[in-house]
Every structure is written in structure tokens, then in C-alpha cells.
CSV table of C-alpha atoms in Angstrom, one decimal:
chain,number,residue,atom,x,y,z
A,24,UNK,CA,-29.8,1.7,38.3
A,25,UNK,CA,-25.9,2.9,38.8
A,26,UNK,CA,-25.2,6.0,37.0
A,27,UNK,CA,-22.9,3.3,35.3
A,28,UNK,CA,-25.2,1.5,34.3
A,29,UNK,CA,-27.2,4.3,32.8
A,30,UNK,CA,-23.9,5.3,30.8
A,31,UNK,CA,-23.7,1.8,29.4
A,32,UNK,CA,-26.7,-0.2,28.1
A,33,UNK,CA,-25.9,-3.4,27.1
A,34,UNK,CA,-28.0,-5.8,24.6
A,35,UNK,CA,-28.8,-3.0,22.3
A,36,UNK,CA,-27.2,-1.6,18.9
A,37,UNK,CA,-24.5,1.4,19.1
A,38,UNK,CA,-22.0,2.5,16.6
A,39,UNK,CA,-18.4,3.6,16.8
A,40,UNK,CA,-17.3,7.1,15.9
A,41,UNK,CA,-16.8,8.0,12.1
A,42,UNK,CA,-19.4,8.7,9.6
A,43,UNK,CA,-19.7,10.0,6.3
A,44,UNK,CA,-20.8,13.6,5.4
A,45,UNK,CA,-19.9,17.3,6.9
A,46,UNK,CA,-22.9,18.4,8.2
A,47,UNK,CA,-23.4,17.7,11.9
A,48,UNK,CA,-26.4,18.7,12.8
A,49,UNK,CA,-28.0,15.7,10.1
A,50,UNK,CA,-25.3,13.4,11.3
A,51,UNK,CA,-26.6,13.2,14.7
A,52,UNK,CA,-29.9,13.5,14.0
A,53,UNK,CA,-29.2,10.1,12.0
A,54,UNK,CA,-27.6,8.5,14.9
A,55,UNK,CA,-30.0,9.5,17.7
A,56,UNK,CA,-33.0,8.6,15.2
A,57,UNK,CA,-31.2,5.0,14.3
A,58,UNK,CA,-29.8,4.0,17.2
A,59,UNK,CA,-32.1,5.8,20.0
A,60,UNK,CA,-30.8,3.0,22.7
A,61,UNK,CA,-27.0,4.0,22.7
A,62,UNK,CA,-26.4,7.2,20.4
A,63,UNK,CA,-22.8,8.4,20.1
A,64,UNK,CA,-21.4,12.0,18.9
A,65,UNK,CA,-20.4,11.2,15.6
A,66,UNK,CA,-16.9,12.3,14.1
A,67,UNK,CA,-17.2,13.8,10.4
A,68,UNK,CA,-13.5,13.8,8.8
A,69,UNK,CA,-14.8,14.8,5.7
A,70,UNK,CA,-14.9,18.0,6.9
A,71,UNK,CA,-11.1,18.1,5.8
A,72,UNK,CA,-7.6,18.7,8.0
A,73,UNK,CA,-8.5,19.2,11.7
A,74,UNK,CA,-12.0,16.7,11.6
A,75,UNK,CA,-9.7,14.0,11.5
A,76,UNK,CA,-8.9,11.6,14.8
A,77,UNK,CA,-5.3,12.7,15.6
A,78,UNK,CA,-6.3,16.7,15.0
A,79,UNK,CA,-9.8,16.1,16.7
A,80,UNK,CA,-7.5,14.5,19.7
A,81,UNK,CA,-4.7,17.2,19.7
A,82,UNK,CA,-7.7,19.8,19.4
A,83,UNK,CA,-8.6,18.4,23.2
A,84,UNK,CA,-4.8,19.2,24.8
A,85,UNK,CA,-5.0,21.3,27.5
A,86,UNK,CA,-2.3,23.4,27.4
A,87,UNK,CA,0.1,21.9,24.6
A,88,UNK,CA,-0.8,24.0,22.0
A,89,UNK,CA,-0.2,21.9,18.3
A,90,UNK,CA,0.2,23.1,14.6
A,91,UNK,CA,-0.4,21.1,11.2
A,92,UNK,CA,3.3,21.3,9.8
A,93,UNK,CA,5.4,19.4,7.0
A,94,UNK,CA,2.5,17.1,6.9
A,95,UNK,CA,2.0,16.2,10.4
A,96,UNK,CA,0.1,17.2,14.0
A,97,UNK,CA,3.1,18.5,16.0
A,98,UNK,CA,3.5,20.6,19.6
A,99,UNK,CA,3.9,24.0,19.0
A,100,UNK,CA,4.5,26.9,20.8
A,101,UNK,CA,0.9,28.5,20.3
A,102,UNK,CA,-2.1,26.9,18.8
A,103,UNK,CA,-1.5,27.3,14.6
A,104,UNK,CA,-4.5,28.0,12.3
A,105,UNK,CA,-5.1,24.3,11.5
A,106,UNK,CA,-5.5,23.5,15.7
A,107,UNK,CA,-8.0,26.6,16.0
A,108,UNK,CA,-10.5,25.4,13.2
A,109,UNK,CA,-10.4,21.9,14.8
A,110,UNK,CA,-11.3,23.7,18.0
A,111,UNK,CA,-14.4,25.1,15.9
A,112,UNK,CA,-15.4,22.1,14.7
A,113,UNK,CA,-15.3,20.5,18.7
A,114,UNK,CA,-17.7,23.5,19.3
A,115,UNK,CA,-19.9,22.9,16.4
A,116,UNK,CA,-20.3,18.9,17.2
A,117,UNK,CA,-21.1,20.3,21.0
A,118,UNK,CA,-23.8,22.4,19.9
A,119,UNK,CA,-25.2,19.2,17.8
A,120,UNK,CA,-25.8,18.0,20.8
A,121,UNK,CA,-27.8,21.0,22.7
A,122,UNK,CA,-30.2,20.3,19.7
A,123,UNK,CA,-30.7,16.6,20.2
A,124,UNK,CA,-31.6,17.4,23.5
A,125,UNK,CA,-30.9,13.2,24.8
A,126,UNK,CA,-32.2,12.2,28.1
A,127,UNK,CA,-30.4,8.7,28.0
A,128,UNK,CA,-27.4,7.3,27.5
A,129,UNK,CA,-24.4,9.0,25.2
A,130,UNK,CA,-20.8,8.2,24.2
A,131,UNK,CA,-18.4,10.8,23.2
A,132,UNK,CA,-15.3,10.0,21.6
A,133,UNK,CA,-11.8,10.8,21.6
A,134,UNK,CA,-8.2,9.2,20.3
A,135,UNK,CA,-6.5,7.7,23.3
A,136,UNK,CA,-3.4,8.6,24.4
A,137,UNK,CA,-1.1,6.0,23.2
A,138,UNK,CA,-2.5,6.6,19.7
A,139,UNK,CA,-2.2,10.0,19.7
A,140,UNK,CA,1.5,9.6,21.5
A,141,UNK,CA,2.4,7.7,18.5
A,142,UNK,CA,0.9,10.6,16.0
A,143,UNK,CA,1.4,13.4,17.6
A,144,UNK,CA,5.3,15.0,16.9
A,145,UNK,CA,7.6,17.1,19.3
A,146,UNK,CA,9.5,20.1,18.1
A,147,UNK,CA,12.2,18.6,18.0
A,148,UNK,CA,11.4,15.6,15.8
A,149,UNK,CA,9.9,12.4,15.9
A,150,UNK,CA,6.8,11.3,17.7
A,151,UNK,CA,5.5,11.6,21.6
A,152,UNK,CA,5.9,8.3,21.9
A,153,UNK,CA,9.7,8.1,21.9
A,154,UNK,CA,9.4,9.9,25.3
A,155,UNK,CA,7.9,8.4,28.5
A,156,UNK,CA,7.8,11.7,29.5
A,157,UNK,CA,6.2,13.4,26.7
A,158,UNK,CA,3.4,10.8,27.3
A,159,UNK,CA,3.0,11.4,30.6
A,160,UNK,CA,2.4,15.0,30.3
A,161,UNK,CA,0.2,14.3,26.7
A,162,UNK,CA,-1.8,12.1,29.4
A,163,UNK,CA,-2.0,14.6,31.5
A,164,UNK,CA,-3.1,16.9,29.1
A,165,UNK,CA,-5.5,14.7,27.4
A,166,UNK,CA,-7.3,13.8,30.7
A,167,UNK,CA,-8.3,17.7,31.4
A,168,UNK,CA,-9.1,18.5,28.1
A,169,UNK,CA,-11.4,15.4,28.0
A,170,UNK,CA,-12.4,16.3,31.5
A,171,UNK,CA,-13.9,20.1,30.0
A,172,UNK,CA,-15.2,18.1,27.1
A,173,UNK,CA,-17.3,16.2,29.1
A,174,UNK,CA,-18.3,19.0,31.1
A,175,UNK,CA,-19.6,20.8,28.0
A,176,UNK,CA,-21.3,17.9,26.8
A,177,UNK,CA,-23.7,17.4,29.8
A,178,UNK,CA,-24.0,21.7,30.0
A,179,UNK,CA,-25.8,21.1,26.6
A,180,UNK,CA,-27.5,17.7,27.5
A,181,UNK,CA,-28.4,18.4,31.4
A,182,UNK,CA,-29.9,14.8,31.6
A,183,UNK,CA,-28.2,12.3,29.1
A,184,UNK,CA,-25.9,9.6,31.0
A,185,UNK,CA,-22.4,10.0,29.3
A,186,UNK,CA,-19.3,8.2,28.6
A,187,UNK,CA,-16.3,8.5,26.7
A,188,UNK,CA,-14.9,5.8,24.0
A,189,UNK,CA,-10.7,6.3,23.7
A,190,UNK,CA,-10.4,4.9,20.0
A,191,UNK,CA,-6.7,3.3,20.4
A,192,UNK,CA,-5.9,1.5,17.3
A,193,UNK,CA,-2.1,1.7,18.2
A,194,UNK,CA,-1.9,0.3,21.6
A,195,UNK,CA,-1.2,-3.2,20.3
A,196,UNK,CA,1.5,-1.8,18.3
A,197,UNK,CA,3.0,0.3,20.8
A,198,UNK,CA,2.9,-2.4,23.6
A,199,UNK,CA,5.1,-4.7,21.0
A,200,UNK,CA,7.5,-2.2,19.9
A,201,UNK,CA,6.0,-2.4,16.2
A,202,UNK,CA,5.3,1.8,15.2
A,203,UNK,CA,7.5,2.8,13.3
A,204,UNK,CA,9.9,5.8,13.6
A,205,UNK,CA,10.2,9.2,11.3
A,206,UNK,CA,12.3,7.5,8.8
A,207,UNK,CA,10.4,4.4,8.9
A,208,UNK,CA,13.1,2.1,9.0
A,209,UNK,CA,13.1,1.3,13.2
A,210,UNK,CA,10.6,0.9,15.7
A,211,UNK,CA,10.1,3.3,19.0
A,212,UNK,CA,10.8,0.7,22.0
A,213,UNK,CA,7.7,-1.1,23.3
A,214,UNK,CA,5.7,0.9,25.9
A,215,UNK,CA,5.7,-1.5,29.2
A,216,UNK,CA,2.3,-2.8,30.1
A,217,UNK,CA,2.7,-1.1,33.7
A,218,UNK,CA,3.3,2.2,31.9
A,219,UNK,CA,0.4,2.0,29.4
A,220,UNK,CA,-1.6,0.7,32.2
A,221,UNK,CA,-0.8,3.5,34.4
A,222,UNK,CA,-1.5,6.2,31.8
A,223,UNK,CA,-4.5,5.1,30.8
A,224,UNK,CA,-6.1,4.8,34.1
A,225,UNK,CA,-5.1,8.2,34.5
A,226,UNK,CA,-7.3,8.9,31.9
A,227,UNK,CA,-9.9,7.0,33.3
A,228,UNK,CA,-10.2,8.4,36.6
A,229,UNK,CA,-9.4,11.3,35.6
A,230,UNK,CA,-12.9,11.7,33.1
A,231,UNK,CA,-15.7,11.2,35.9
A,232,UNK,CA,-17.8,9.2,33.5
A,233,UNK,CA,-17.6,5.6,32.4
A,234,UNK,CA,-14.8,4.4,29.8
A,235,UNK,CA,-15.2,2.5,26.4
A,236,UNK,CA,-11.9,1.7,25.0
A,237,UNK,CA,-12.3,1.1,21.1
A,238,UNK,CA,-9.3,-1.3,19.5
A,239,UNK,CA,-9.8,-2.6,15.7
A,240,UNK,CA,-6.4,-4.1,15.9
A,241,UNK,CA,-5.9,-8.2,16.2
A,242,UNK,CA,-4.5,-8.1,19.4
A,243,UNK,CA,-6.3,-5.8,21.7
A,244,UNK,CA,-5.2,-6.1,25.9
A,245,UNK,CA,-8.2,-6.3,27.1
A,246,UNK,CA,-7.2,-7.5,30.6
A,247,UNK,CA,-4.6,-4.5,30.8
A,248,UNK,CA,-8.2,-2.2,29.3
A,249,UNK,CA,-10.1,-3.5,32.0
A,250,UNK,CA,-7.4,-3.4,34.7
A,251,UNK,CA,-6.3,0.7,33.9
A,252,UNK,CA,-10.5,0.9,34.2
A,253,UNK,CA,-12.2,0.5,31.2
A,254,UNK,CA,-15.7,-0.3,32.0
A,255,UNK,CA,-16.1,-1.8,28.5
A,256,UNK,CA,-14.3,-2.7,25.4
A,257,UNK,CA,-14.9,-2.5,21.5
A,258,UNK,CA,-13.8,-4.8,19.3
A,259,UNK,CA,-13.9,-5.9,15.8
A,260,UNK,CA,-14.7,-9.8,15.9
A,261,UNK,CA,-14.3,-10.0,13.1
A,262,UNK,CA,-10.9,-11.0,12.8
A,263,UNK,CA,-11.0,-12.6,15.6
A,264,UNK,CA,-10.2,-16.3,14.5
A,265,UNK,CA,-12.1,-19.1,16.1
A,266,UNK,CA,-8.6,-21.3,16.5
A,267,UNK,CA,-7.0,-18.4,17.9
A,268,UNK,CA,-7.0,-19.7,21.2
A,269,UNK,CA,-5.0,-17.5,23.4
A,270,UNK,CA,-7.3,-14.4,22.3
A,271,UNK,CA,-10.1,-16.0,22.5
A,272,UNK,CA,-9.4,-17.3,26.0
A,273,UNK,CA,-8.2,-13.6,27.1
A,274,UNK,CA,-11.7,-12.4,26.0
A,275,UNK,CA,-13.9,-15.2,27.3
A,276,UNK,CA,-12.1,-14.2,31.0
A,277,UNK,CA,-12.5,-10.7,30.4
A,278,UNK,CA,-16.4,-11.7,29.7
A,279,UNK,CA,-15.9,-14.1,32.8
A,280,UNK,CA,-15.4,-11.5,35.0
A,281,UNK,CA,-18.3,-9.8,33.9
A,282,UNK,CA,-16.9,-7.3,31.5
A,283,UNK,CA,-19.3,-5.6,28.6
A,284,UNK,CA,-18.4,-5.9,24.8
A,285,UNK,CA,-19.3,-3.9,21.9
A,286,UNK,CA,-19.1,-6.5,19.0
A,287,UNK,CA,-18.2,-5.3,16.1
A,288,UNK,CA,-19.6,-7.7,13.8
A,289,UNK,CA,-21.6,-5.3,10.8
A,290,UNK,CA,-18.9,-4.6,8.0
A,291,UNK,CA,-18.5,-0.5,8.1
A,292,UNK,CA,-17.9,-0.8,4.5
A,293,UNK,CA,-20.1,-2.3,1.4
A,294,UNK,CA,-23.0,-2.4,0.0
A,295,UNK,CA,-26.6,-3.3,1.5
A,296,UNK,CA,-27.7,-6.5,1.5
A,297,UNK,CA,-29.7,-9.1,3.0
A,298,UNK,CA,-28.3,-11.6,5.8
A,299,UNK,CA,-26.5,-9.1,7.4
A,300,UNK,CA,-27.9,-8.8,10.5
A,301,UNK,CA,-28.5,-12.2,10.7
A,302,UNK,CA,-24.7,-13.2,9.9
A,303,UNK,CA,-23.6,-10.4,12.8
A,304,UNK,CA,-25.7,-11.9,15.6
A,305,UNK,CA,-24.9,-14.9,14.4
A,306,UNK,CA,-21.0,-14.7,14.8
A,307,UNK,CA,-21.5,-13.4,18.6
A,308,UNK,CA,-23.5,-16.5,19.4
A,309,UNK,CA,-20.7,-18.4,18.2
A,310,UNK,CA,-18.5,-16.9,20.0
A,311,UNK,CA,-20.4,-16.9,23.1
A,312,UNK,CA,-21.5,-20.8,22.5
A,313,UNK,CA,-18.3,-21.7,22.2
A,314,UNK,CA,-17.2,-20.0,25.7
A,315,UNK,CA,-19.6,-22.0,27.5
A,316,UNK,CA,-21.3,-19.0,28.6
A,317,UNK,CA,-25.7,-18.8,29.7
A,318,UNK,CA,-27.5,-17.5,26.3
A,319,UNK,CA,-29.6,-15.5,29.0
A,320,UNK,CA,-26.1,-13.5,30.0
A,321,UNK,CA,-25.6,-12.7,26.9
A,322,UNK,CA,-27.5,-9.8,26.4
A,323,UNK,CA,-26.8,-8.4,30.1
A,324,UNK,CA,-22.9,-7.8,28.5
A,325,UNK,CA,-23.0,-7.5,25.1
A,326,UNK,CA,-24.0,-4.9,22.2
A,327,UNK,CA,-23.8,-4.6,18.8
A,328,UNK,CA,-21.9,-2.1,16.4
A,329,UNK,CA,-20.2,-1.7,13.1
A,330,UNK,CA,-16.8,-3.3,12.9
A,331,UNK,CA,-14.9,0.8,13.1
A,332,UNK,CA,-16.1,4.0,11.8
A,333,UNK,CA,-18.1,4.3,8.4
A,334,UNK,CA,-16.3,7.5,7.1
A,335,UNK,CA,-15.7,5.8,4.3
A,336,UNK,CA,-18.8,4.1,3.6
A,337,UNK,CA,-21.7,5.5,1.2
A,338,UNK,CA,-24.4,7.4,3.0
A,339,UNK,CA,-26.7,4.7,2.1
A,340,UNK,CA,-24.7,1.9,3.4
A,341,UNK,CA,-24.2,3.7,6.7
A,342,UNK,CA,-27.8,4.4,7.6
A,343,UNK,CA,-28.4,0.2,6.1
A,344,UNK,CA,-25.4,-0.6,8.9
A,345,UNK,CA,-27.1,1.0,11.8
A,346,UNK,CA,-30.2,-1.0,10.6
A,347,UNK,CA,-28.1,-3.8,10.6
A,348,UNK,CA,-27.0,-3.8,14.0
A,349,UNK,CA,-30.3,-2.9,15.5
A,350,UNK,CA,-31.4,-6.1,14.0
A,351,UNK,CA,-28.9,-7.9,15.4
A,352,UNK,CA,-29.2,-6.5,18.7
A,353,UNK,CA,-32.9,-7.9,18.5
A,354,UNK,CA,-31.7,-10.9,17.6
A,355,UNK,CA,-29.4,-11.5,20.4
A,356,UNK,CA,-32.3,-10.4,22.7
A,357,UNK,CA,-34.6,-13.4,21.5
């Protein structure tokens, strides 16, 4: 088996990043017990300012120090109070996983870099993402920090198989021009597919382990995803309409071409109830039905997840969802 291959099981249940909670050491001991096949480091931000995804990301810079400021993650000229205790809260999540001890297959996550471009402020006003330049170096930077975070990972878990999921809910938006600027009455200019393409296979390479890029958003790329070398994709299907043709034809050649999927297709919010599972598997096998594809390939490319993060869900309904998906996974497997 490729070390890829190791990294990235496919045909079982997974999650996606967020859950509920500020403890954790009983976080992961909840995803390692309920999805043993493909565990992730959870992210808690209900531990408060610096949990969250753009101060977890800016936390990971190496060398562009950030500050919380005027109700924002900005650049700064040294690392403000706010950056250090998301630094402590990397650590702590780190040493979650010396206690797990895994021996398979783990993802870590992280906010990509387009999505933290468009969050992420420079001194001098407005966001990284009005500078091609600024988001080249915030690549840059993002790629070595994510590069030491993986090497810390697998110093605590010596024999786990590890990749990295870049959560990028604002690509789409960035690639069409549509995030808005400080005042909120413009847009930043698109980012051209080239340059997006470029900087996120910078990121790619740049990691050493396989790449999971995580969208929620309508219109994910996934041909750009798979060209700038993500080895997999996450989506929420969700809202992907059957009579949307043009998406569903860019993911039935990304799928084609042999390209694993995360479904997201077990609501990260609600309450538990029956059918569940069943309604999940059953929307990928409609999907996949309707592409024409072998049922017997089906499992060989595709898992099974929550729809995005559960950080707002009950405890309850998050432990249900990882149920959920496990189920479905089975299902899908026959």
C-alpha cells in the first residue's frame, strides 16, 4: 500500500474539523473511538478568540507575527497576546494526540490560504487578499508553518499515516470577485485560477503529506483542487442540485479520473433521529447512479462525513452524526 494510500482510506466514515466542547483530550478520544477508520484532530472554537479557524490558521504563520485588533486577525509587528494563546491551544491539541497514540491513518486541519487571505488584515488596512503579493508571502508562510505542524504531529504519533485537510470556504468567492471589502460596499478583484492554482500547490508540495481540500460552498473547483494537487476533496452534497448539470458533470470527471470524495451527506446540525444514515448513503448512490459509474468503485473513492464542522451542534447530536456516517459508510460498502 502507497504511503498515500495509507493517508487516505476510502469507503469508510470521517468527519470534518469542528466540534463542540473545550476539552481536547475527550474530544479526540470521541473521534478516535467513533470513527477509528479515519480520525481527524478536531478543532474546539468554543474555547473562545484564538480556537477559531482564521486565529487557529494565523497561529500556524511562520514568520508573520498577527494580533487580534478592532475586531479582526491582522499582521503585526510581533505576535500580540491573543496569537500567543492560539499558539497554546495548537500545542495542547498536539499533545491530544501523543495520548491517542494512532497507528493509522490521521487528518490534521488547517484554513487554506485563500480563506485566510480573505480574513486575515494588513497594517495598513484591508484584507491579504487585496495583494497578490501579500498572498504569496501568507502562502509561503502557511506552507512552513503547516510543514512544522506536521512534523510535530508524527513526533507525537511515530506511526499514524497523516494528511492535512485546507478548509477553504472562500475560494469560490475569491475566484469570482464576490468577498467583500472593509467597508462592505465593493468586492476585492477575482483571484485568477492560475494564481490560486499556483499558490495552492505550493501548499501542497510544500506539506510532504497527502492533501484534503474541504469546500462547503456551492461551487467548489474541483478540477483547479485536483490540478494544484489535492489528493482528495470534501464537499457538502448536499446542496448539490441534481439538475445542476455543469457541477455535477465537473464532479462526475473529477471522480472519472479517479479522484476520492468525502461526501458530506449527514446534517452537522439537528437533532437525532432515525433514517439518517440511510437517507446519507442514499443520496451518494444517487449521485453515483446517475454518473453511470460501477457500484463496486464506489467504495474504492468515496467516504462519508458530516456536511462541515459540528461546533455548533449538541454534544449529543455530534457523537449521533459520527454514528450516522459510520452507518452510511457500511451501507455504501454492501
Amino acid at each position: 500500500m502507497s504511503d498515500a494510500a495509507a493517508a487516505l482510506p476510502s469507503g469508510v466514515a470521517t468527519g470534518i474539523g469542528s466540534l463542540p466542547g473545550t476539552d481536547i483530550g475527550e474530544a479526540a478520544n470521541i473521534v478516535f473511538g467513533e470513527l477509528p477508520e479515519w480520525p481527524y484532530l478536531p478543532e474546539l472554537p468554543g474555547r473562545g478568540l484564538g480556537a477559531d479557524m482564521i486565529g487557529r490558521g494565523a497561529a500556524l504563520l511562520a514568520g508573520l507575527p498577527v494580533q487580534w485588533w478592532a475586531f479582526r486577525w491582522e499582521i503585526a509587528d510581533l505576535p500580540g497576546v491573543d496569537a500567543r494563546r492560539a499558539r497554546d491551544f495548537l500545542e495542547r491539541d498536539l499533545d491530544a494526540l501523543h495520548e491517542v497514540n494512532a497507528t493509522g491513518p490521521v487528518r490534521l486541519t488547517a484554513v487554506g490560504p485563500f480563506t485566510l487571505a480573505a480574513n486575515l488584515w494588513r497594517r495598513t488596512g484591508g484584507a491579504m487578499l487585496a495583494d497578490p503579493g501579500a498572498v504569496a508571502d501568507l502562502a509561503a508562510s502557511l506552507a512552513e508553518g503547516l510543514r512544522n505542524h506536521i512534523a510535530a504531529a508524527q513526533a507525537r504519533m511515530p506511526k499514524a499515516a497523516l494528511s492535512i485537510q485546507l478548509d477553504e470556504p472562500s475560494l469560490p468567492a475569491a475566484l469570482a470577485g464576490r468577498v467583500n471589502t472593509e467597508s462592505g460596499l465593493d468586492f476585492y478583484r477575482r483571484v485568477p485560477v492560475e494564481v490560486a492554482q499556483d499558490r495552492l500547490r505550493e501548499v501542497a508540495d510544500a506539506v510532504g503529506v497527502p492533501v484534503v481540500v474541504h469546500c462547503c460552498a456551492p461551487d467548489v473547483p474541483v478540477q483547479l483542487l485536483q490540478e494544484a494537487g489535492a489528493q482528495a476533496v470534501s464537499l457538502d452534497l448536499t446542496i448539490l442540485e441534481p439538475d445542476d448539470v455543469p457541477r455535477v458533470d465537473a464532479l462526475g470527471e473529477y471522480l472519472d479520473g479517479g479522484g476520492r470524495l468525502i461526501a458530506g451527506v449527514v446534517p452537522a446540525l439537528g437533532k437525532p433521529h432515525p433514517g439518517i444514515a440511510k437517507a446519507a448513503a442514499d443520496r451518494v448512490l444517487a449521485l453515483w447512479n446517475r454518473l453511470g459509474f460501477p457500484p463496486e468503485q464506489l467504495p474504492q473513492q468515496v467516504s462519508v462525513a458530516t456536511t462541515c464542522g459540528m461546533a455548533g451542534a449538541s454534544p449529543d447530536y455530534a457523537r449521533f452524526a459520527m454514528e450516522a456516517s459510520r452507518e452510511a459508510a457500511e451501507r455504501l460498502r454492501g
